[in-house]
Amino acid sequence: MTVFERAREAWAQGERMRENRRRYKRFTYGRQWDDMVETSDGRMVTEREYAMAAGRRPITNNLLRSLVKSVVGRFRYNLTQQERDAATERLREVNQLDELDARMLEEFLISGCAIQRVVYEKRFEGTDV
């Protein structure tokens, strides 16, 4: 098996995780009724269409988004309260590590999975994370 075939196989193995992530993201951002369901006559429709056809009005009460925003906001606030030495502060500012960390926390809260790789490498302006 070549490297490319192994990479393709690894990508294919992650399809279920990526589909779940997309669903969780839809839920978090207020689209809870977009899952597909099969009707009694075999058609595939969204849960919203299915509920409306049955005479019910789908209600969206999005508590997830406000909860995620609150947790990430508290994380950002805590970052501003930390004392750091000058070298650490410079690295964090140049590389926007606080923003990356906050976005990674948000991703974790939404999907339950967050992957991040931080390396020290040569850049145009010098060596940075």
Tab-separated table of N, CA and C in Angstrom, residues 19 23 26 32-39 43-50:
chain	number	residue	atom	x	y	z
A	19	GLU	N	-18.828	13.956	9.681
A	19	GLU	CA	-20.281	14.120	9.555
A	19	GLU	C	-20.900	14.489	10.899
A	23	ARG	N	-22.933	17.988	12.005
A	23	ARG	CA	-24.233	17.960	12.672
A	23	ARG	C	-24.185	18.757	13.980
A	26	ARG	N	-24.167	22.420	13.201
A	26	ARG	CA	-25.516	22.888	12.840
A	26	ARG	C	-26.352	23.103	14.098
A	32	GLN	N	-31.245	23.078	14.373
A	32	GLN	CA	-31.520	21.785	14.988
A	32	GLN	C	-32.473	20.911	14.188
A	33	TRP	N	-33.201	21.490	13.272
A	33	TRP	CA	-34.237	20.745	12.554
A	33	TRP	C	-33.808	20.341	11.153
A	34	ASP	N	-32.519	20.317	10.868
A	34	ASP	CA	-32.049	20.014	9.512
A	34	ASP	C	-31.661	18.558	9.284
A	35	ASP	N	-31.782	17.703	10.296
A	35	ASP	CA	-31.500	16.277	10.090
A	35	ASP	C	-32.522	15.693	9.128
A	36	MET	N	-32.092	14.732	8.332
A	36	MET	CA	-32.984	14.088	7.373
A	36	MET	C	-33.676	12.899	8.031
A	37	VAL	N	-34.966	12.743	7.759
A	37	VAL	CA	-35.749	11.602	8.248
A	37	VAL	C	-36.539	11.023	7.088
A	38	GLU	N	-36.900	9.765	7.215
A	38	GLU	CA	-37.684	9.110	6.173
A	38	GLU	C	-39.157	9.119	6.565
A	39	THR	N	-39.992	9.555	5.638
A	39	THR	CA	-41.436	9.582	5.908
A	39	THR	C	-42.016	8.182	5.707
A	43	ARG	N	-40.097	8.944	1.428
A	43	ARG	CA	-39.370	10.157	1.029
A	43	ARG	C	-38.440	10.604	2.149
A	44	MET	N	-37.336	11.262	1.760
A	44	MET	CA	-36.412	11.834	2.736
A	44	MET	C	-36.679	13.338	2.818
A	45	VAL	N	-36.994	13.815	4.006
A	45	VAL	CA	-37.255	15.237	4.239
A	45	VAL	C	-36.543	15.650	5.519
A	46	THR	N	-36.411	16.957	5.724
A	46	THR	CA	-35.808	17.428	6.977
A	46	THR	C	-36.821	17.254	8.108
A	47	GLU	N	-36.310	17.231	9.331
A	47	GLU	CA	-37.207	17.127	10.484
A	47	GLU	C	-38.169	18.305	10.533
A	48	ARG	N	-37.697	19.483	10.099
A	48	ARG	CA	-38.562	20.666	10.061
A	48	ARG	C	-39.750	20.423	9.134
A	49	GLU	N	-39.470	19.951	7.906
A	49	GLU	CA	-40.551	19.684	6.938
A	49	GLU	C	-41.495	18.605	7.457
A	50	TYR	N	-40.922	17.588	8.099
A	50	TYR	CA	-41.726	16.484	8.633
A	50	TYR	C	-42.674	16.982	9.724
